[in-house]
Coordinates of C-alpha atoms in Angstrom, one line a residue:
X1 CA -11.0 187.2 -128.3
X2 CA -11.6 190.6 -125.8
X3 CA -10.1 189.6 -122.4
X4 CA -13.8 189.1 -120.0
X5 CA -15.0 191.9 -118.5
X6 CA -14.5 190.6 -115.6
X7 CA -11.0 190.4 -116.3
X8 CA -10.8 194.2 -115.3
X9 CA -9.4 195.4 -112.5
X10 CA -9.6 199.7 -112.2
X11 CA -7.0 201.5 -111.3
X12 CA -7.2 205.3 -110.7
X13 CA -6.4 208.5 -108.1
X14 CA -10.2 209.9 -108.7
X15 CA -9.3 212.1 -111.4
X16 CA -8.6 209.9 -113.9
X17 CA -8.7 206.1 -114.1
X18 CA -7.5 203.1 -116.1
X19 CA -8.6 199.3 -116.9
X20 CA -6.4 196.7 -116.7
X21 CA -6.7 193.2 -117.1
X22 CA -5.9 189.9 -115.4
X23 CA -2.7 189.4 -117.6
X24 CA -1.5 192.6 -116.5
X25 CA -2.3 195.0 -119.4
X26 CA -3.5 198.1 -118.8
X27 CA -6.3 198.4 -121.6
X28 CA -7.6 201.6 -121.3
X29 CA -6.6 204.6 -119.5
X30 CA -7.9 207.9 -120.8
X31 CA -5.5 211.2 -119.6
X32 CA -5.4 213.6 -118.0
X33 CA -8.6 213.4 -116.9
X34 CA -11.9 210.8 -117.4
X35 CA -13.0 212.5 -120.4
X36 CA -10.1 213.2 -122.0
X37 CA -9.8 211.0 -124.8
X38 CA -7.7 207.2 -124.5
X39 CA -3.5 207.0 -124.8
X40 CA -5.2 203.0 -124.0
X41 CA -8.0 202.0 -126.3
X42 CA -7.0 197.9 -126.6
X43 CA -10.4 197.0 -124.7
X44 CA -12.0 198.6 -127.9
X45 CA -9.9 197.1 -130.8
X46 CA -6.1 195.6 -129.8
X47 CA -2.9 196.1 -129.2
X48 CA -2.4 198.2 -132.1
X49 CA -4.9 200.7 -130.3
X50 CA -2.8 201.2 -127.3
X51 CA -1.6 199.4 -124.5
X52 CA 1.0 198.8 -121.6
X53 CA 1.2 194.9 -120.5
X54 CA 3.5 194.1 -117.9
X55 CA 3.1 189.9 -117.6
X56 CA 4.3 186.3 -117.8
X57 CA 5.9 185.7 -120.6
X58 CA 3.6 182.6 -121.3
X59 CA 0.7 180.4 -119.2
X60 CA 0.3 181.6 -115.9
X61 CA -2.3 180.8 -113.1
X62 CA -2.8 184.8 -111.6
X63 CA -4.2 185.4 -108.4
X64 CA -5.6 189.5 -107.3
X65 CA -7.1 191.4 -104.4
X66 CA -6.9 195.0 -103.5
X67 CA -4.3 196.1 -101.0
X68 CA -7.1 196.6 -97.6
X69 CA -9.0 199.3 -98.8
X70 CA -6.7 201.0 -102.0
X71 CA -7.2 200.9 -105.3
X72 CA -3.1 199.3 -105.2
X73 CA -3.8 196.2 -107.1
X74 CA -1.6 193.1 -106.0
X75 CA -1.7 190.3 -108.7
X76 CA 0.8 186.9 -107.7
X77 CA 1.6 185.4 -111.1
X78 CA 2.7 181.4 -110.2
X79 CA 3.9 179.6 -113.5
X80 CA 5.8 176.2 -113.4
X81 CA 8.6 178.0 -112.6
X82 CA 7.9 180.6 -109.9
X83 CA 5.8 183.1 -108.5
X84 CA 5.5 187.3 -109.4
X85 CA 4.0 189.8 -108.2
X86 CA 3.1 192.8 -109.6
X87 CA 1.7 195.6 -107.9
X88 CA -0.1 198.8 -110.5
X89 CA -1.9 201.9 -109.1
X90 CA -2.4 205.6 -110.2
X91 CA -0.8 207.4 -107.1
X92 CA -3.1 209.5 -105.2
X93 CA -2.8 213.1 -104.1
X94 CA 0.3 214.5 -105.2
X95 CA -0.8 216.5 -108.1
X96 CA 0.1 214.6 -110.8
X97 CA -1.0 211.7 -114.1
X98 CA 0.9 208.6 -112.5
X99 CA 1.0 205.0 -113.5
X100 CA 2.5 203.2 -111.4
X101 CA 4.0 199.5 -112.0
X102 CA 6.2 197.1 -108.9
X103 CA 7.5 193.8 -110.3
X104 CA 9.2 191.3 -107.2
X105 CA 9.6 188.3 -107.8
X106 CA 8.5 185.4 -104.5
X107 CA 9.6 182.0 -106.0
X108 CA 12.1 180.5 -108.2
X109 CA 12.2 182.6 -111.6
X110 CA 9.1 184.1 -113.7
X111 CA 9.9 185.0 -117.4
X112 CA 7.8 188.5 -118.2
X113 CA 7.0 189.8 -121.4
X114 CA 6.7 193.9 -120.9
X115 CA 5.1 195.8 -123.9
X116 CA 4.8 199.8 -124.1
X117 CA 2.5 200.8 -126.7
X118 CA 1.2 204.3 -126.7
X119 CA -1.6 205.8 -129.3
X120 CA -3.0 208.3 -128.4
X121 CA -6.4 209.9 -129.3
X122 CA -8.8 206.7 -129.0
X123 CA -5.8 204.8 -130.1
X124 CA -5.6 206.8 -134.0
X125 CA -2.5 208.6 -133.4
X126 CA 1.4 207.3 -133.6
X127 CA 2.8 209.6 -131.3
X128 CA 7.2 210.2 -131.4
X129 CA 8.9 208.4 -129.1
X130 CA 12.4 209.0 -128.3
X131 CA 15.0 208.8 -125.0
X132 CA 16.3 211.1 -123.3
X133 CA 18.2 212.0 -119.6
X134 CA 15.8 213.1 -116.9
X135 CA 17.2 215.8 -114.3
X136 CA 19.1 212.5 -112.7
X137 CA 21.1 211.6 -115.9
X138 CA 19.0 208.3 -116.0
X139 CA 17.3 207.4 -119.4
X140 CA 13.6 207.7 -119.6
X141 CA 10.7 207.5 -123.1
X142 CA 9.9 210.1 -124.4
X143 CA 5.9 209.9 -126.4
X144 CA 5.2 212.9 -127.6
X145 CA 1.6 213.0 -130.0
X146 CA -0.2 217.0 -129.7
X147 CA -0.8 218.4 -126.1
X148 CA 0.4 215.2 -124.6
X149 CA 3.7 213.9 -123.3
X150 CA 4.3 210.4 -122.3
X151 CA 6.9 210.0 -120.7
X152 CA 8.2 205.8 -119.1
X153 CA 10.3 204.9 -116.6
X154 CA 11.7 202.6 -115.5
X155 CA 14.7 200.0 -114.2
X156 CA 15.4 198.2 -117.6
X157 CA 13.2 199.9 -120.4
X158 CA 12.0 198.4 -123.3
X159 CA 13.4 198.9 -126.7
X160 CA 11.8 199.5 -130.2
X161 CA 9.8 196.9 -132.5
X162 CA 7.2 197.9 -135.2
X163 CA 6.1 201.2 -133.9
X164 CA 6.5 199.0 -130.2
X165 CA 8.8 198.9 -127.1
X166 CA 8.9 195.0 -125.6
X167 CA 11.2 194.2 -123.3
X168 CA 11.9 190.2 -122.7
X169 CA 13.4 189.0 -118.9
X170 CA 13.7 186.9 -116.4
X171 CA 12.6 187.8 -112.5
X172 CA 13.8 185.5 -109.2
X173 CA 13.2 186.1 -106.1
X174 CA 13.9 188.7 -104.1
X175 CA 13.8 190.8 -107.9
X176 CA 12.2 194.6 -107.9
X177 CA 12.1 196.2 -110.0
X178 CA 10.4 199.5 -110.4
X179 CA 8.2 201.2 -113.8
X180 CA 6.1 204.5 -114.2
X181 CA 4.4 206.4 -116.9
X182 CA 3.7 210.4 -116.0
X183 CA 1.3 212.0 -118.5
X184 CA 2.4 215.4 -118.3
X185 CA 1.5 219.0 -121.4
X186 CA 3.9 218.2 -124.6
X187 CA 5.3 221.8 -123.3
X188 CA 6.2 220.9 -120.1
X189 CA 9.8 219.8 -119.0
X190 CA 9.6 215.8 -117.9
X191 CA 8.3 215.3 -114.3
X192 CA 10.8 214.2 -111.6
X193 CA 11.4 210.8 -110.3
X194 CA 8.4 210.0 -108.4
X195 CA 9.5 208.3 -104.4
X196 CA 7.8 205.3 -105.4
X197 CA 7.7 202.9 -102.2
X198 CA 6.1 206.1 -100.0
X199 CA 2.9 207.0 -102.8
X200 CA 2.5 203.8 -102.4
X201 CA 1.8 204.0 -98.5
X202 CA 0.5 207.5 -98.7
X203 CA -2.2 206.0 -101.5
X204 CA -2.7 203.2 -99.5
X205 CA -3.4 205.1 -95.6
X206 CA -5.8 207.9 -97.4
X207 CA -8.4 204.9 -99.3
X208 CA -8.1 203.4 -96.2
X209 CA -8.8 206.0 -93.7
X210 CA -11.6 207.1 -96.1
X211 CA -13.0 203.9 -96.3
X212 CA -12.9 203.7 -91.6
X213 CA -15.7 206.7 -92.1
X214 CA -18.4 204.7 -93.0
X215 CA -21.2 203.9 -91.0
X216 CA -23.5 201.0 -92.7
X217 CA -23.3 198.9 -90.2
X218 CA -25.6 196.1 -91.9
X219 CA -24.7 192.5 -93.2
X220 CA -23.7 193.1 -96.1
X221 CA -21.2 195.6 -95.2
X222 CA -18.1 194.1 -96.7
X223 CA -19.5 194.7 -100.4
X224 CA -20.7 198.3 -99.4
X225 CA -17.3 199.0 -98.7
X226 CA -16.4 198.1 -101.7
X227 CA -18.9 200.1 -103.8
X228 CA -18.1 203.6 -102.0
X229 CA -14.8 202.9 -102.7
X230 CA -15.9 203.2 -106.9
X231 CA -18.4 205.9 -106.2
X232 CA -15.3 207.9 -104.4
X233 CA -13.1 207.4 -106.5
X234 CA -15.4 207.8 -109.8
X235 CA -15.8 212.2 -107.9
X236 CA -13.1 214.0 -109.3
X237 CA -11.4 215.2 -106.0
X238 CA -9.9 218.5 -108.6
X239 CA -13.3 219.5 -110.2
X240 CA -16.0 218.1 -108.0
X241 CA -18.0 216.3 -111.1
X242 CA -19.0 212.5 -110.0
X243 CA -18.4 210.5 -113.9
X244 CA -21.3 207.5 -114.3
X245 CA -18.1 205.0 -115.6
X246 CA -14.5 205.5 -116.9
X247 CA -15.3 203.6 -120.1
X248 CA -17.6 204.3 -123.7
X249 CA -18.7 201.9 -125.6
X250 CA -18.3 198.6 -124.0
X251 CA -22.2 196.7 -125.4
X252 CA -25.4 196.8 -123.1
X253 CA -25.0 193.0 -125.5
X254 CA -22.9 192.0 -126.9
X255 CA -22.3 193.0 -130.7
X256 CA -24.9 195.1 -130.3
X257 CA -25.5 198.9 -131.6
X258 CA -26.3 200.0 -127.3
X259 CA -23.3 201.5 -127.1
X260 CA -22.4 204.9 -125.3
X261 CA -20.3 206.9 -123.3
X262 CA -20.9 207.3 -119.6
X263 CA -16.9 209.1 -119.0
X264 CA -19.9 212.8 -117.9
X265 CA -21.5 213.5 -115.3
X266 CA -25.2 212.8 -115.4
X267 CA -26.8 215.3 -112.3
X268 CA -29.7 212.4 -111.7
X269 CA -26.6 209.9 -111.5
X270 CA -24.4 212.1 -109.6
X271 CA -27.6 213.1 -107.3
X272 CA -28.3 209.2 -106.6
X273 CA -24.3 208.7 -105.4
X274 CA -24.3 211.5 -103.0
X275 CA -27.6 209.5 -101.1
X276 CA -26.1 206.6 -101.3
X277 CA -23.0 208.8 -100.1
X278 CA -25.0 210.6 -97.4
X279 CA -27.1 207.1 -96.0
X280 CA -23.6 206.3 -94.9
X281 CA -22.5 209.2 -93.0
X282 CA -20.1 211.0 -95.8
X283 CA -21.0 214.4 -95.6
X284 CA -18.6 216.7 -96.9
X285 CA -18.4 214.9 -100.3
X286 CA -22.3 216.9 -100.6
X287 CA -20.7 219.8 -100.7
X288 CA -17.6 219.2 -103.1
X289 CA -20.5 218.0 -105.7
X290 CA -23.0 221.1 -105.3
X291 CA -20.3 223.7 -105.5
X292 CA -20.1 222.4 -108.7
X293 CA -23.9 221.9 -109.7
X294 CA -23.9 225.6 -109.1
X295 CA -21.7 226.5 -111.2
X296 CA -22.1 223.4 -114.0
X297 CA -26.3 225.6 -114.3
X298 CA -25.0 228.4 -113.8
X299 CA -26.9 230.4 -115.9
X300 CA -30.6 230.8 -117.1
X301 CA -32.2 227.9 -115.8
X302 CA -34.2 226.9 -118.6
X303 CA -31.1 225.9 -120.3
X304 CA -30.5 223.0 -117.1
X305 CA -28.9 219.6 -119.5
X306 CA -29.2 216.1 -118.3
X307 CA -25.8 216.4 -118.2
X308 CA -22.4 217.7 -118.0
X309 CA -18.1 217.5 -119.0
X310 CA -15.9 216.3 -115.4
X311 CA -14.9 220.2 -115.4
X312 CA -19.1 221.5 -116.0
X313 CA -18.6 222.3 -120.1
X314 CA -21.1 221.7 -121.4
X315 CA -20.6 221.0 -125.7
X316 CA -20.5 217.3 -125.3
X317 CA -21.2 216.0 -129.0
X318 CA -21.9 212.6 -130.3
X319 CA -19.9 210.8 -133.1
X320 CA -18.3 207.9 -134.3
X321 CA -14.8 206.3 -133.9
X322 CA -14.8 204.1 -137.0
X323 CA -11.0 202.6 -136.6
X324 CA -11.9 200.7 -133.7
X325 CA -14.1 197.9 -134.4
X326 CA -15.7 197.7 -131.0
X327 CA -14.7 195.7 -127.5
X328 CA -15.7 192.2 -129.5
X329 CA -16.8 193.9 -132.6
X330 CA -19.7 195.7 -130.7
X331 CA -19.5 198.6 -133.1
X332 CA -20.2 202.0 -133.5
X333 CA -17.4 202.9 -130.5
X334 CA -19.1 206.3 -129.6
X335 CA -17.5 209.2 -127.9
X336 CA -19.7 212.1 -126.3
X337 CA -23.4 211.8 -125.7
X338 CA -26.3 212.1 -128.0
X339 CA -28.5 212.5 -124.7
X340 CA -26.8 215.8 -123.4
X341 CA -29.8 217.6 -125.4
X342 CA -33.0 215.9 -124.3
X343 CA -35.6 216.8 -121.8
X344 CA -35.5 214.3 -119.2
X345 CA -37.7 216.1 -116.4
X346 CA -36.6 213.5 -113.5
X347 CA -33.9 214.9 -113.2
X348 CA -34.4 218.1 -110.9
X349 CA -36.4 216.0 -108.6
X350 CA -33.2 214.0 -107.9
X351 CA -31.2 216.9 -107.2
X352 CA -33.2 218.0 -104.4
X353 CA -33.5 215.0 -103.0
X354 CA -30.2 214.9 -102.5
X355 CA -30.0 218.4 -101.6
X356 CA -32.9 217.6 -99.5
X357 CA -31.0 214.7 -98.2
X358 CA -27.6 216.9 -97.1
X359 CA -29.4 220.2 -95.9
X360 CA -31.2 217.4 -93.0
X361 CA -28.1 216.1 -92.4
X362 CA -26.9 219.5 -91.7
X363 CA -25.2 221.0 -94.7
X364 CA -25.8 224.2 -94.9
X365 CA -27.1 227.1 -98.0
X366 CA -24.8 230.2 -98.7
X367 CA -27.2 232.2 -100.5
X368 CA -26.1 231.1 -104.0
X369 CA -27.5 227.3 -103.5
X370 CA -30.8 228.2 -102.3
X371 CA -30.7 230.3 -105.2
X372 CA -30.3 228.0 -107.7
X373 CA -32.7 225.7 -106.6
X374 CA -35.3 228.2 -106.4
X375 CA -35.2 228.9 -110.1
X376 CA -34.5 225.8 -111.4
X377 CA -37.8 225.3 -109.4
X378 CA -39.7 227.7 -110.9
X379 CA -39.2 227.3 -113.8
X380 CA -39.7 223.7 -113.9
X381 CA -43.2 225.8 -112.0
X382 CA -43.7 226.8 -115.9
X383 CA -42.9 224.0 -118.5
X384 CA -44.0 221.0 -115.7
X385 CA -46.5 219.4 -118.6
X386 CA -44.2 218.9 -121.0
X387 CA -43.1 215.2 -122.3
X388 CA -39.9 214.2 -122.0
X389 CA -37.0 211.4 -123.4
X390 CA -37.1 209.8 -119.6
X391 CA -34.2 207.9 -117.2
X392 CA -33.8 205.8 -119.3
X393 CA -32.6 208.4 -122.4
X394 CA -35.1 206.9 -124.4
X395 CA -34.0 207.7 -128.3
X396 CA -37.9 207.0 -129.0
X397 CA -40.7 209.7 -129.0
X398 CA -41.1 212.7 -126.2
X399 CA -43.3 210.1 -123.3
X400 CA -45.3 211.7 -120.5
X401 CA -43.3 208.8 -118.5
X402 CA -44.5 207.9 -114.8
X403 CA -41.2 207.7 -113.5
X404 CA -40.4 211.3 -115.0
X405 CA -43.3 213.2 -113.3
X406 CA -43.2 211.3 -110.0
X407 CA -39.6 213.1 -110.2
X408 CA -41.9 216.6 -111.0
X409 CA -43.8 216.0 -107.5
X410 CA -40.5 215.0 -105.9
X411 CA -38.7 218.6 -107.0
X412 CA -42.1 220.0 -105.7
X413 CA -42.1 218.6 -102.6
X414 CA -38.5 218.8 -101.7
X415 CA -39.2 222.8 -102.9
X416 CA -41.9 222.4 -100.5
X417 CA -40.0 222.0 -97.8
X418 CA -36.8 223.7 -98.0
X419 CA -39.4 226.9 -97.2
X420 CA -41.6 225.2 -94.4
X421 CA -38.5 223.2 -92.3
X422 CA -35.3 225.3 -93.5
X423 CA -37.1 228.8 -93.5
X424 CA -35.9 229.1 -97.4
X425 CA -38.2 231.4 -99.7
X426 CA -40.1 230.9 -102.1
X427 CA -42.7 230.4 -104.0
X428 CA -44.3 227.5 -101.9
X429 CA -48.0 228.3 -102.3
X430 CA -47.8 227.9 -106.4
X431 CA -45.2 224.5 -105.3
X432 CA -48.1 223.2 -103.4
X433 CA -51.1 223.9 -105.4
X434 CA -48.2 222.0 -108.7
X435 CA -47.1 219.3 -105.8
X436 CA -50.9 218.1 -105.5
X437 CA -51.6 218.5 -108.4
X438 CA -48.8 216.0 -110.2
X439 CA -49.8 213.5 -107.8
X440 CA -53.8 213.6 -108.5
X441 CA -52.4 212.7 -112.3
X442 CA -50.2 210.1 -111.7
X443 CA -52.6 208.1 -109.8
X444 CA -55.2 208.7 -112.4
X445 CA -52.9 208.7 -116.5
X446 CA -49.6 206.0 -114.9
X447 CA -51.8 203.8 -113.0
X448 CA -54.0 200.7 -114.9
X449 CA -56.9 199.7 -112.9
X450 CA -57.5 196.5 -114.2
X451 CA -53.4 194.9 -113.4
X452 CA -52.9 197.0 -110.2
X453 CA -50.2 198.4 -111.1
X454 CA -48.6 202.0 -112.4
X455 CA -47.2 201.8 -115.5
X456 CA -43.9 202.8 -118.3
X457 CA -46.0 205.8 -119.7
X458 CA -49.3 207.2 -119.5
X459 CA -50.1 205.5 -123.3
X460 CA -48.8 201.8 -122.2
X461 CA -49.7 198.9 -119.8
X462 CA -46.2 198.0 -119.8
X463 CA -44.1 198.4 -116.9
X464 CA -40.6 200.0 -116.2
X465 CA -38.0 199.0 -113.5
X466 CA -38.0 202.2 -112.7
X467 CA -42.0 202.2 -110.6
X468 CA -40.2 200.6 -107.7
X469 CA -38.8 203.5 -106.7
X470 CA -42.5 205.3 -106.3
X471 CA -42.0 204.5 -102.3
X472 CA -37.7 205.4 -101.9
X473 CA -38.8 209.4 -102.9
X474 CA -41.9 209.9 -100.5
X475 CA -44.8 208.9 -103.4
X476 CA -46.5 206.4 -101.7
X477 CA -46.3 204.6 -99.2
X478 CA -44.7 200.9 -99.9
X479 CA -47.4 199.4 -98.6
X480 CA -49.7 201.0 -100.4
X481 CA -51.7 198.3 -102.6
X482 CA -50.6 200.4 -105.7
X483 CA -47.6 199.7 -105.2
X484 CA -47.8 196.2 -103.9
X485 CA -49.4 195.6 -107.3
X486 CA -46.9 197.4 -109.3
X487 CA -44.1 195.2 -107.4
X488 CA -46.2 192.3 -108.4
X489 CA -46.0 193.0 -111.8
X490 CA -42.4 194.3 -112.7
X491 CA -41.5 190.4 -111.1
X492 CA -43.9 189.1 -113.5
X493 CA -42.7 190.9 -117.2
X494 CA -39.0 192.0 -116.9
X495 CA -37.2 189.2 -114.4
X496 CA -34.9 187.7 -117.1
X497 CA -33.6 184.2 -115.3
X498 CA -33.4 186.0 -111.7
X499 CA -32.3 189.8 -112.6
X500 CA -34.6 192.5 -113.7
X501 CA -34.3 194.5 -117.3
X502 CA -35.2 198.0 -117.5
X503 CA -38.1 197.4 -119.9
X504 CA -39.1 195.2 -122.6
X505 CA -37.5 196.6 -125.1
X506 CA -39.6 194.5 -128.0
X507 CA -42.2 197.4 -127.1
X508 CA -40.1 199.3 -129.1
X509 CA -40.6 202.6 -126.9
X510 CA -36.5 202.8 -127.4
X511 CA -36.3 203.3 -130.6
X512 CA -33.3 201.0 -131.0
X513 CA -33.0 198.0 -132.3
X514 CA -32.1 195.2 -130.6
X515 CA -32.7 193.5 -127.5
X516 CA -30.3 194.0 -123.8
X517 CA -29.9 192.8 -120.6
X518 CA -31.1 192.8 -116.7
X519 CA -29.8 195.4 -115.0
X520 CA -28.1 195.5 -112.4
X521 CA -29.0 198.7 -111.1
X522 CA -32.9 197.3 -111.6
X523 CA -32.2 194.4 -110.1
X524 CA -30.9 196.0 -106.8
X525 CA -34.1 197.9 -106.6
X526 CA -36.0 195.2 -106.5
X527 CA -34.3 194.3 -102.9
X528 CA -35.0 197.1 -102.2
X529 CA -38.7 197.0 -102.7
X530 CA -38.5 193.7 -101.4
X531 CA -36.7 195.0 -97.4
X532 CA -39.8 198.0 -98.0
X533 CA -42.2 196.0 -98.9
X534 CA -41.5 193.0 -95.2
X535 CA -40.3 190.8 -98.1
X536 CA -36.6 190.2 -96.4
X537 CA -36.5 186.4 -97.5
X538 CA -36.4 187.9 -101.1
X539 CA -34.1 190.7 -100.4
X540 CA -31.5 188.3 -99.3
X541 CA -31.4 186.9 -101.6
X542 CA -32.2 188.4 -104.6
X543 CA -28.8 189.9 -103.0
X544 CA -26.8 187.3 -102.5
X545 CA -28.0 186.2 -106.3
X546 CA -26.6 189.9 -107.6
X547 CA -23.4 190.1 -105.1
X548 CA -22.3 186.6 -106.7
X549 CA -22.2 188.5 -110.1
X550 CA -19.5 191.0 -108.8
X551 CA -16.3 190.3 -109.7
X552 CA -13.1 189.2 -108.2
X553 CA -12.1 192.4 -106.6
X554 CA -16.3 193.5 -106.0
X555 CA -16.6 195.3 -109.0
X556 CA -20.3 195.5 -110.9
X557 CA -20.8 195.9 -114.8
X558 CA -23.6 198.3 -116.0
X559 CA -25.8 194.9 -117.1
X560 CA -25.1 191.1 -116.7
X561 CA -26.4 188.4 -119.2
X562 CA -27.0 185.3 -117.2
X563 CA -27.2 183.0 -120.5
X564 CA -23.4 183.5 -120.9
X565 CA -22.9 184.4 -117.0
X566 CA -21.0 187.5 -118.3
X567 CA -20.4 191.0 -117.0
X568 CA -21.4 193.7 -120.1
X569 CA -22.1 197.3 -120.5
X570 CA -19.1 200.1 -119.0
X571 CA -17.4 199.5 -115.9
X572 CA -17.7 199.9 -112.9
X573 CA -20.8 201.7 -113.6
X574 CA -21.5 204.0 -110.5
X575 CA -25.2 203.5 -111.1
X576 CA -25.2 199.4 -110.3
X577 CA -22.6 200.0 -106.9
X578 CA -25.2 203.0 -105.7
X579 CA -27.7 200.9 -105.9
X580 CA -25.7 198.2 -103.7
X581 CA -25.8 200.3 -101.4
X582 CA -29.0 202.0 -101.5
X583 CA -30.8 198.5 -101.4
X584 CA -27.9 197.0 -98.6
X585 CA -29.6 200.2 -96.0
X586 CA -33.0 199.2 -97.1
X587 CA -32.2 195.7 -95.8
X588 CA -30.6 196.7 -92.7
X589 CA -33.1 199.4 -91.8
X590 CA -35.3 197.1 -92.3
X591 CA -34.1 194.9 -89.7
X592 CA -33.4 197.7 -86.8
X593 CA -29.9 197.5 -87.3
X594 CA -28.3 201.1 -87.4
X595 CA -27.5 202.3 -90.1
X596 CA -25.6 206.0 -89.7
X597 CA -24.3 206.9 -86.6

């Protein structure tokens, strides 16, 4: 049986991340960065695909919390004979790739199991493992495969057994054992020992200080804080890229084929993340991502991609890993993402909206950063009439998606603002004219008068949850009858058990078999729409319903299955968390609460 997705906790240091189960098994870890191959891949298979378990050897009642506002995880396991606490973290800010685990006896005695199973290249490659002495003369375990070396230290080390390393031991009250694993390139020396307590203290202090700076004061402040922290953790501290999720191929529907790799940087998702951060007072993070953007898209604007690797690399070929059975048998397992080659006309609109918001908060443009934006907008002006694959990366035929056309309007609108309000140079007369043409086209071809709703694309009467964003980007006011009619149509067609689908898959628009579950970001969008249209009671009801499906640590996946009560899809998902922040801000604004200072 696969571990429920909600049973996983997130560890990370802003360059890489791990998922650890309630029982203490690290079942997913990519090293040395978010989009690198996994050395623990049990979440997509079993223990033979790699994991690191430290937990009770038998039945236990387990509770867990993050320490303060950090991602230092404390899990207390209680058995019939005693209690033990395991503290897990990936230390922040030391320039290393470490995973640290501390075991402390609290009461009585607890029998523990330690199992270390390293399999590089997504659980496929068995490394060469040996015991050596470190710089202080202490014995460590070293696992080497190709470019990767993993070094395990500990107060007592597991012993080899059938290509695993295992140990059983008993922890009594007052006992404390420390373990750490470090990744380095295989041609490097074994790194020195960490000062574990200092790294714990520094990591907690860093995230506490960062969380204390956000300015949201609404009713859902605690949920906003954890969501902002998730977004921060998924922003690469060194390179500036923002990943959509730290995982690949966790299924949108268990047993189905809608399994995608989200360990990359979508310009859209990153832009929306910046908008969420900016709305809560975080401005410096915008500069980090903007500089990443300029590097990533440098060159011919016609070569703009919708996504890039964490370091800005362009090649993300999609392939299937046949050696992995998938989460709960959900195949195929994919790495890379074929959507990289799609045209998605909404992307530049999101980029321009986020950079416009940054300018309004005082982030200064350099000549280079504005030149890149201007070139991208000029290229859009030459190609804006082309069909695309839309926000949802439809793998069916390209169409004129209404949301995409709205975002084309937004790109021209924000470019015009930059000239009119900030004095930047550009072909503003052409941009103004195109802005008006796009607006008129959308209102004519993307709107169904007989039902008073905007439509998913120009050749259908189906609706799409992305249409809820029309007033958010300023295309029409929230009290426009066409907006109100669209909200009603979404409620009628896309609500499933109180949560919102992206669109009706039965229409066949996406070219894929099977169904999918409600998309959590879309449900937050409906809460935001309720707030903007004066339906505050409905907004609060939806928010409370959504907050109730978070796991015990406040984390959300991509989708939710209301029939089974399970989180599904990649986890944790930046899109879900940024949409939570946006909805909370919209509700606070509707209630007259000061959101930023």
